[in-house]
């Protein structure tokens, strides 16, 4: 059963495993689907089932995903699910470890690219969504002057609000309230910068 806690990644092997762009896409697709087979995920990422199966096994080797209860009548297909509610990488776990810093940078770039691609697709397909969904979509930027401690507090508060809404929606969906539900991406970035451009 999927743990309701975030998985904290502290080792190089796991960080490298999730940093692979296709594995990150597969992990995201599996997280959204909650359970899926390699065939179902292959359709979503437009890759061969054999390649997807290989990468799913690599994610499983590092404890990022796990086998789920089979939903197949013949039992031939292996079902997968995320092993935890998500994962995180903490800066304090990377100190004095250049190889971990490099792997985390690769993960950050892969995530940033995939998030930007997802948002760009929404912008391209915006008119295919109803007026209600176009109005509900959020796009904002704030440029406050904060201390590191204030940014930490802000991040913790935003994470708590998002977790509350996600868990409420999951509970409603599990109770059969599926009408009008869509997958929604919320991307948060909060980081220091100097100068614009």
XYZ file of N, CA and C in Angstrom:
591
model
N 0.840 -1.185 0.000
C 0.000 0.000 0.000
C 0.881 1.242 0.000
N 0.509 2.223 -0.786
C 1.277 3.452 -0.887
C 1.332 4.166 0.457
N 2.554 4.506 0.888
C 2.721 5.256 2.131
C 2.181 6.672 1.934
N 1.568 7.224 2.967
C 1.038 8.584 2.885
C 2.101 9.625 3.193
N 3.316 9.197 3.420
C 4.424 10.109 3.711
C 5.254 10.354 2.455
N 5.954 11.468 2.435
C 6.905 11.758 1.377
C 8.151 10.906 1.586
N 8.727 10.418 0.512
C 9.986 9.669 0.569
C 11.116 10.677 0.468
N 11.982 10.701 1.446
C 13.136 11.603 1.433
C 14.301 10.871 0.783
N 14.765 11.387 -0.335
C 15.863 10.751 -1.079
C 17.184 11.292 -0.553
N 18.044 10.386 -0.111
C 19.337 10.794 0.446
C 20.522 10.101 -0.229
N 20.263 9.128 -1.116
C 21.373 8.385 -1.708
C 21.490 8.670 -3.202
N 22.705 8.549 -3.691
C 23.014 8.874 -5.083
C 22.277 7.974 -6.068
N 22.200 6.682 -5.796
C 21.549 5.760 -6.726
C 20.091 6.116 -6.972
N 19.356 6.422 -5.905
C 17.945 6.778 -6.052
C 17.802 8.114 -6.745
N 18.668 9.053 -6.399
C 18.614 10.376 -7.028
C 18.882 10.273 -8.531
N 19.845 9.455 -8.905
C 20.127 9.245 -10.336
C 18.958 8.534 -11.018
N 18.361 7.573 -10.321
C 17.253 6.814 -10.914
C 16.080 7.724 -11.263
N 15.713 8.611 -10.371
C 14.548 9.477 -10.613
C 14.914 10.654 -11.517
N 16.205 10.969 -11.657
C 16.630 12.093 -12.499
C 16.493 11.802 -13.988
N 16.386 10.545 -14.350
C 16.242 10.179 -15.761
C 14.919 10.746 -16.273
N 14.930 11.528 -17.365
C 13.703 12.195 -17.825
C 12.516 11.259 -18.074
N 12.752 10.090 -18.677
C 11.636 9.179 -18.923
C 11.119 8.601 -17.607
N 12.017 8.290 -16.698
C 11.561 7.764 -15.413
C 10.734 8.800 -14.651
N 11.133 10.061 -14.746
C 10.361 11.113 -14.082
C 8.975 11.220 -14.698
N 8.887 11.118 -16.023
C 7.572 11.147 -16.693
C 6.726 9.950 -16.276
N 7.358 8.785 -16.192
C 6.632 7.580 -15.777
C 6.160 7.703 -14.329
N 7.027 8.223 -13.468
C 6.650 8.394 -12.069
C 5.454 9.350 -11.966
N 5.510 10.460 -12.699
C 4.410 11.434 -12.670
C 3.116 10.795 -13.194
N 3.208 10.072 -14.296
C 2.017 9.431 -14.865
C 1.450 8.394 -13.900
N 2.312 7.649 -13.239
C 1.858 6.648 -12.275
C 1.258 7.325 -11.043
N 1.842 8.425 -10.612
C 1.310 9.154 -9.458
C -0.105 9.652 -9.760
N -0.326 10.140 -10.962
C -1.654 10.630 -11.353
C -2.641 9.472 -11.469
N -2.206 8.375 -12.101
C -3.096 7.226 -12.302
C -3.329 6.443 -11.010
N -2.404 6.548 -10.081
C -2.398 5.836 -8.797
C -2.007 4.365 -8.957
N -2.524 3.666 -9.953
C -2.055 2.323 -10.308
C -2.123 2.203 -11.826
N -1.168 1.470 -12.403
C -1.165 1.295 -13.853
C -0.221 0.165 -14.221
N -0.380 -0.328 -15.431
C 0.519 -1.341 -15.980
C 1.536 -0.652 -16.889
N 2.567 -1.384 -17.236
C 3.565 -0.856 -18.170
C 2.910 -0.509 -19.504
N 1.960 -1.319 -19.952
C 1.276 -1.056 -21.223
C 0.513 0.264 -21.170
N -0.203 0.485 -20.078
C -0.962 1.730 -19.939
C -0.034 2.943 -19.910
N 1.074 2.819 -19.182
C 2.019 3.931 -19.093
C 2.744 4.148 -20.424
N 3.031 3.065 -21.139
C 3.696 3.183 -22.441
C 2.840 3.999 -23.401
N 1.526 3.798 -23.355
C 0.626 4.586 -24.196
C 0.702 6.068 -23.856
N 0.827 6.373 -22.580
C 0.860 7.773 -22.142
C 2.149 8.485 -22.531
N 3.261 7.772 -22.476
C 4.549 8.411 -22.768
C 5.046 8.116 -24.181
N 4.250 7.358 -24.943
C 4.570 7.045 -26.337
C 5.942 6.372 -26.478
N 6.130 5.332 -25.674
C 7.365 4.542 -25.727
C 6.992 3.064 -25.780
N 7.949 2.222 -26.144
C 7.728 0.778 -26.217
C 7.496 0.213 -24.818
N 6.616 -0.761 -24.727
C 6.292 -1.384 -23.444
C 7.547 -1.977 -22.803
N 8.412 -2.589 -23.595
C 9.624 -3.196 -23.044
C 10.526 -2.144 -22.393
N 10.648 -0.974 -23.031
C 11.463 0.104 -22.470
C 10.826 0.630 -21.182
N 9.522 0.818 -21.192
C 8.811 1.296 -20.009
C 8.950 0.292 -18.871
N 8.810 -0.993 -19.162
C 8.966 -2.031 -18.141
C 10.352 -1.978 -17.500
N 11.370 -1.800 -18.335
C 12.745 -1.696 -17.835
C 12.868 -0.531 -16.854
N 12.357 0.636 -17.234
C 12.488 1.819 -16.381
C 11.623 1.713 -15.126
N 10.487 1.061 -15.223
C 9.666 0.840 -14.033
C 10.403 -0.059 -13.037
N 11.077 -1.071 -13.541
C 11.844 -1.949 -12.648
C 12.974 -1.178 -11.966
N 13.592 -0.240 -12.684
C 14.656 0.580 -12.078
C 14.080 1.455 -10.969
N 12.902 2.035 -11.195
C 12.252 2.834 -10.148
C 11.905 1.956 -8.942
N 11.458 0.736 -9.221
C 11.112 -0.191 -8.141
C 12.361 -0.624 -7.375
N 13.473 -0.829 -8.084
C 14.726 -1.224 -7.430
C 15.137 -0.200 -6.366
N 14.762 1.047 -6.564
C 15.132 2.114 -5.633
C 13.987 2.489 -4.692
N 12.939 1.680 -4.688
C 11.854 1.895 -3.737
C 10.958 3.080 -4.028
N 10.995 3.593 -5.251
C 10.155 4.739 -5.612
C 8.751 4.309 -6.019
N 8.653 3.113 -6.596
C 7.356 2.528 -6.926
C 7.363 1.089 -6.435
N 6.190 0.480 -6.400
C 6.075 -0.892 -5.942
C 4.949 -1.586 -6.685
N 4.956 -2.898 -6.609
C 3.866 -3.650 -7.233
C 2.574 -3.372 -6.508
N 1.504 -3.231 -7.279
C 0.168 -3.024 -6.727
C -0.622 -4.313 -6.892
N -1.730 -4.385 -6.229
C -2.611 -5.538 -6.384
C -3.059 -5.618 -7.835
N -2.981 -6.798 -8.404
C -3.331 -6.979 -9.813
C -4.815 -6.723 -10.039
N -5.097 -6.044 -11.139
C -6.482 -5.814 -11.542
C -6.819 -6.595 -12.803
N -5.861 -7.368 -13.277
C -6.057 -8.160 -14.491
C -6.791 -9.446 -14.146
N -7.701 -9.830 -15.028
C -8.431 -11.081 -14.807
C -7.540 -12.293 -15.017
N -6.582 -12.177 -15.930
C -5.704 -13.319 -16.189
C -4.425 -13.268 -15.355
N -4.186 -12.155 -14.660
C -3.025 -12.032 -13.789
C -1.692 -11.948 -14.504
N -1.717 -11.740 -15.810
C -0.458 -11.723 -16.566
C 0.248 -10.379 -16.509
N -0.506 -9.307 -16.345
C 0.128 -7.996 -16.326
C 0.465 -7.577 -14.908
N 1.639 -6.983 -14.763
C 2.075 -6.481 -13.465
C 1.552 -5.047 -13.299
N 0.926 -4.790 -12.153
C 0.419 -3.457 -11.829
C 1.385 -2.773 -10.876
N 1.527 -1.465 -11.058
C 2.462 -0.672 -10.263
C 1.728 0.464 -9.575
N 2.326 0.949 -8.489
C 1.825 2.133 -7.794
C 3.009 2.866 -7.170
N 2.863 4.165 -6.895
C 3.937 4.866 -6.181
C 4.107 4.240 -4.795
N 5.326 4.202 -4.297
C 5.581 3.625 -2.980
C 5.318 4.631 -1.860
N 5.176 5.906 -2.219
C 4.936 6.944 -1.217
C 4.099 8.056 -1.840
N 3.686 8.985 -1.014
C 2.857 10.099 -1.455
C 3.613 11.015 -2.420
N 4.881 10.970 -2.401
C 5.751 11.777 -3.254
C 7.179 11.587 -2.775
N 8.055 12.450 -3.201
C 9.435 12.375 -2.719
C 9.985 13.779 -2.580
N 11.046 13.887 -1.802
C 11.701 15.180 -1.629
C 13.199 14.970 -1.531
N 13.922 16.021 -1.856
C 15.375 16.051 -1.700
C 15.671 17.288 -0.877
N 16.357 17.094 0.242
C 16.654 18.197 1.157
C 18.099 18.640 0.997
N 18.294 19.938 0.970
C 19.636 20.509 0.798
C 20.614 19.982 1.847
N 20.160 19.808 3.069
C 21.057 19.347 4.138
C 21.619 17.952 3.877
N 20.929 17.155 3.065
C 21.412 15.812 2.740
C 22.460 15.826 1.627
N 22.639 16.976 0.982
C 23.547 17.078 -0.148
C 24.882 17.715 0.212
N 24.971 18.285 1.414
C 26.177 19.016 1.835
C 27.425 18.152 1.691
N 28.462 18.780 1.197
C 29.771 18.125 1.084
C 29.745 16.851 0.246
N 28.794 16.757 -0.676
C 28.711 15.585 -1.555
C 28.501 16.076 -2.990
N 29.586 16.391 -3.692
C 29.464 16.950 -5.041
C 28.656 16.079 -5.997
N 28.774 14.740 -5.856
C 28.029 13.857 -6.753
C 26.525 13.950 -6.492
N 26.118 14.135 -5.229
C 24.699 14.319 -4.915
C 24.210 15.673 -5.423
N 25.032 16.697 -5.278
C 24.664 18.025 -5.781
C 24.455 17.996 -7.292
N 25.342 17.311 -8.005
C 25.230 17.221 -9.464
C 23.973 16.444 -9.861
N 23.700 15.345 -9.181
C 22.507 14.547 -9.490
C 21.235 15.330 -9.173
N 21.243 16.089 -8.079
C 20.078 16.901 -7.736
C 19.870 18.016 -8.759
N 20.955 18.579 -9.268
C 20.837 19.599 -10.316
C 20.208 18.997 -11.577
N 20.613 17.774 -11.920
C 20.023 17.095 -13.094
C 18.543 16.850 -12.870
N 18.178 16.435 -11.657
C 16.768 16.229 -11.336
C 15.999 17.539 -11.450
N 16.549 18.597 -10.900
C 15.890 19.907 -10.967
C 15.659 20.363 -12.394
N 16.642 20.170 -13.253
C 16.488 20.562 -14.658
C 15.424 19.714 -15.354
N 15.431 18.400 -15.097
C 14.427 17.521 -15.717
C 13.024 17.916 -15.266
N 12.860 18.176 -13.978
C 11.554 18.592 -13.468
C 11.127 19.929 -14.070
N 12.051 20.868 -14.116
C 11.736 22.191 -14.662
C 11.310 22.093 -16.127
N 12.047 21.308 -16.909
C 11.704 21.136 -18.326
C 10.320 20.505 -18.480
N 10.047 19.465 -17.690
C 8.764 18.779 -17.818
C 7.607 19.651 -17.333
N 7.837 20.425 -16.290
C 6.793 21.327 -15.800
C 6.497 22.402 -16.842
N 7.546 22.966 -17.435
C 7.357 23.995 -18.458
C 6.617 23.423 -19.662
N 6.957 22.192 -20.047
C 6.281 21.540 -21.172
C 4.798 21.324 -20.867
N 4.495 20.914 -19.658
C 3.107 20.687 -19.247
C 2.308 21.992 -19.287
N 2.910 23.073 -18.786
C 2.223 24.367 -18.791
C 2.070 24.896 -20.219
N 3.093 24.743 -21.029
C 3.012 25.186 -22.427
C 1.906 24.447 -23.177
N 1.768 23.154 -22.889
C 0.708 22.384 -23.535
C -0.662 22.941 -23.144
N -0.817 23.276 -21.848
C -2.090 23.870 -21.429
C -2.335 25.174 -22.189
N -1.324 26.016 -22.314
C -1.495 27.289 -23.024
C -1.877 27.050 -24.489
N -1.246 26.058 -25.114
C -1.562 25.732 -26.507
C -2.980 25.185 -26.658
N -3.432 24.433 -25.657
C -4.739 23.773 -25.720
C -5.808 24.523 -24.933
N -5.496 25.708 -24.473
C -6.377 26.472 -23.582
C -7.816 26.549 -24.083
N -7.991 26.793 -25.354
C -9.345 26.974 -25.893
C -10.131 25.666 -25.987
N -9.458 24.529 -25.783
C -10.188 23.264 -25.771
C -10.828 23.009 -24.408
N -10.461 23.801 -23.413
C -11.027 23.675 -22.073
C -12.235 24.599 -21.949
N -13.151 24.233 -21.086
C -14.352 25.052 -20.886
C -13.977 26.399 -20.274
N -14.884 27.358 -20.398
C -14.693 28.679 -19.802
C -14.469 28.553 -18.296
N -15.169 27.606 -17.670
C -15.027 27.393 -16.225
C -13.591 27.008 -15.865
N -12.994 26.096 -16.649
C -11.619 25.677 -16.383
C -10.629 26.785 -16.739
N -10.879 27.524 -17.817
C -9.971 28.623 -18.173
C -9.970 29.686 -17.082
N -11.133 29.958 -16.506
C -11.232 30.944 -15.426
C -10.562 30.425 -14.161
N -10.667 29.134 -13.902
C -10.102 28.548 -12.681
C -8.575 28.449 -12.730
N -8.002 28.389 -13.920
C -6.550 28.235 -14.050
C -5.829 29.407 -13.376
N -4.731 29.090 -12.730
C -3.972 30.075 -11.952
C -2.645 30.351 -12.646
N -2.312 31.610 -12.769
C -0.988 32.002 -13.238
C -0.643 33.314 -12.555
N 0.307 33.261 -11.660
C 0.685 34.491 -10.958
C 2.163 34.442 -10.602
N 2.696 35.594 -10.344
C 4.088 35.694 -9.926
C 4.160 36.745 -8.828
N 4.842 36.411 -7.781
C 5.072 37.326 -6.677
C 6.576 37.506 -6.540
N 7.012 38.714 -6.229
C 8.444 38.987 -6.101
C 8.727 39.662 -4.753
N 8.458 38.960 -3.649
C 8.686 39.566 -2.336
C 10.171 39.593 -1.971
N 10.514 40.408 -1.000
C 11.869 40.409 -0.433
C 11.768 39.702 0.913
N 12.352 38.514 0.993
C 12.227 37.672 2.179
C 13.593 37.272 2.708
N 13.609 36.823 3.933
C 14.791 36.155 4.465
C 14.669 34.669 4.136
N 15.759 33.931 4.311
C 15.711 32.482 4.070
C 14.695 31.827 4.999
N 14.617 32.274 6.250
C 13.660 31.704 7.207
C 12.226 31.997 6.783
N 11.977 33.187 6.265
C 10.627 33.533 5.808
C 10.232 32.710 4.583
N 11.176 32.485 3.680
C 10.883 31.652 2.516
C 10.601 30.217 2.945
N 11.341 29.716 3.918
C 11.086 28.374 4.447
C 9.678 28.288 5.017
N 9.287 29.263 5.811
C 7.948 29.268 6.412
C 6.870 29.346 5.338
N 7.092 30.192 4.330
C 6.141 30.312 3.227
C 5.966 28.968 2.522
N 7.070 28.307 2.218
C 7.015 27.008 1.549
C 6.258 25.979 2.361
N 6.500 25.950 3.660
C 5.808 24.985 4.520
C 4.304 25.250 4.548
N 3.911 26.523 4.604
C 2.487 26.868 4.615
C 1.821 26.492 3.292
N 2.473 26.798 2.182
C 1.901 26.471 0.872
C 1.783 24.963 0.692
N 2.804 24.215 1.104
C 2.759 22.753 1.016
C 1.600 22.198 1.832
N 1.373 22.744 3.031
C 0.282 22.271 3.890
C -1.078 22.530 3.241
N -1.252 23.693 2.629
C -2.516 24.018 1.958
C -2.741 23.078 0.777
N -1.720 22.854 -0.023
C -1.851 21.968 -1.183
C -2.128 20.532 -0.752
N -1.452 20.056 0.273
C -1.688 18.691 0.757
C -3.131 18.553 1.243
N -3.635 19.556 1.959
C -5.009 19.515 2.465
C -6.000 19.390 1.312
N -5.834 20.209 0.278
C -6.754 20.170 -0.864
C -6.629 18.865 -1.644
N -5.405 18.364 -1.793
C -5.200 17.110 -2.512
C -5.841 15.951 -1.750
N -5.626 15.875 -0.458
C -6.194 14.781 0.320
C -7.721 14.844 0.353
N -8.272 16.048 0.430
C -9.731 16.206 0.403
C -10.288 15.719 -0.938
N -9.609 16.085 -2.025
C -10.057 15.668 -3.362
C -9.932 14.153 -3.536
N -8.852 13.564 -3.034
C -8.669 12.107 -3.133
C -9.764 11.376 -2.359
N -10.093 11.883 -1.173
C -11.141 11.255 -0.361
C -12.496 11.357 -1.064
N -12.790 12.519 -1.644
C -14.056 12.706 -2.361
C -14.128 11.771 -3.559
N -13.031 11.659 -4.293
C -13.004 10.777 -5.458
C -13.171 9.317 -5.036
N -12.518 8.922 -3.958
C -12.643 7.551 -3.460
C -14.079 7.248 -3.038
N -14.816 8.294 -2.618
C -16.213 8.129 -2.209
C -17.170 8.179 -3.397
N -16.618 8.320 -4.618
C -17.452 8.301 -5.815
C -17.733 9.652 -6.427
N -17.223 10.722 -5.841
C -17.429 12.071 -6.369
C -16.406 12.332 -7.480
N -16.736 11.901 -8.694
C -15.804 12.033 -9.819
C -16.266 13.047 -10.856
N -17.478 13.524 -10.748
C -18.050 14.452 -11.733
C -17.234 15.743 -11.807
N -16.773 16.072 -13.006
C -16.072 17.335 -13.235
C -14.624 17.364 -12.783
N -14.089 16.259 -12.320
C -12.700 16.224 -11.850
C -11.734 16.065 -13.019
N -10.672 16.817 -12.969
C -9.589 16.730 -13.954
C -8.268 16.697 -13.197
N -7.222 16.226 -13.842
C -5.881 16.333 -13.269
C -5.485 17.802 -13.283
N -4.919 18.280 -12.212
C -4.494 19.677 -12.099
C -3.029 19.702 -11.670
N -2.226 20.486 -12.344
C -0.819 20.653 -11.974
C -0.667 21.992 -11.261
N -0.039 21.970 -10.100
C 0.297 23.192 -9.366
C 1.798 23.151 -9.163
N 2.508 24.082 -9.757
C 3.964 24.130 -9.649
C 4.352 25.335 -8.805
N 5.140 25.112 -7.802
C 5.615 26.193 -6.950
C 7.127 26.289 -7.064
N 7.606 27.499 -7.198
C 9.035 27.754 -7.168
C 9.231 28.947 -6.246
N 10.131 28.861 -5.357
C 10.507 29.994 -4.526
C 12.009 29.944 -4.351
N 12.711 30.925 -4.881
C 14.171 30.874 -4.865
C 14.724 32.288 -4.912
N 15.916 32.491 -4.383
C 16.531 33.821 -4.452
C 17.099 34.077 -5.850
N 17.171 35.319 -6.219
C 17.775 35.706 -7.499
C 18.361 37.101 -7.370
N 19.241 37.420 -8.254
C 19.824 38.779 -8.322
C 19.674 39.269 -9.742
N 19.006 40.359 -9.910
C 18.813 40.939 -11.230
C 17.763 40.184 -12.024
N 17.178 40.835 -12.980
C 16.164 40.245 -13.851
C 16.810 40.023 -15.213
N 16.711 38.774 -15.707
C 17.196 38.494 -17.050
C 18.546 37.903 -17.137
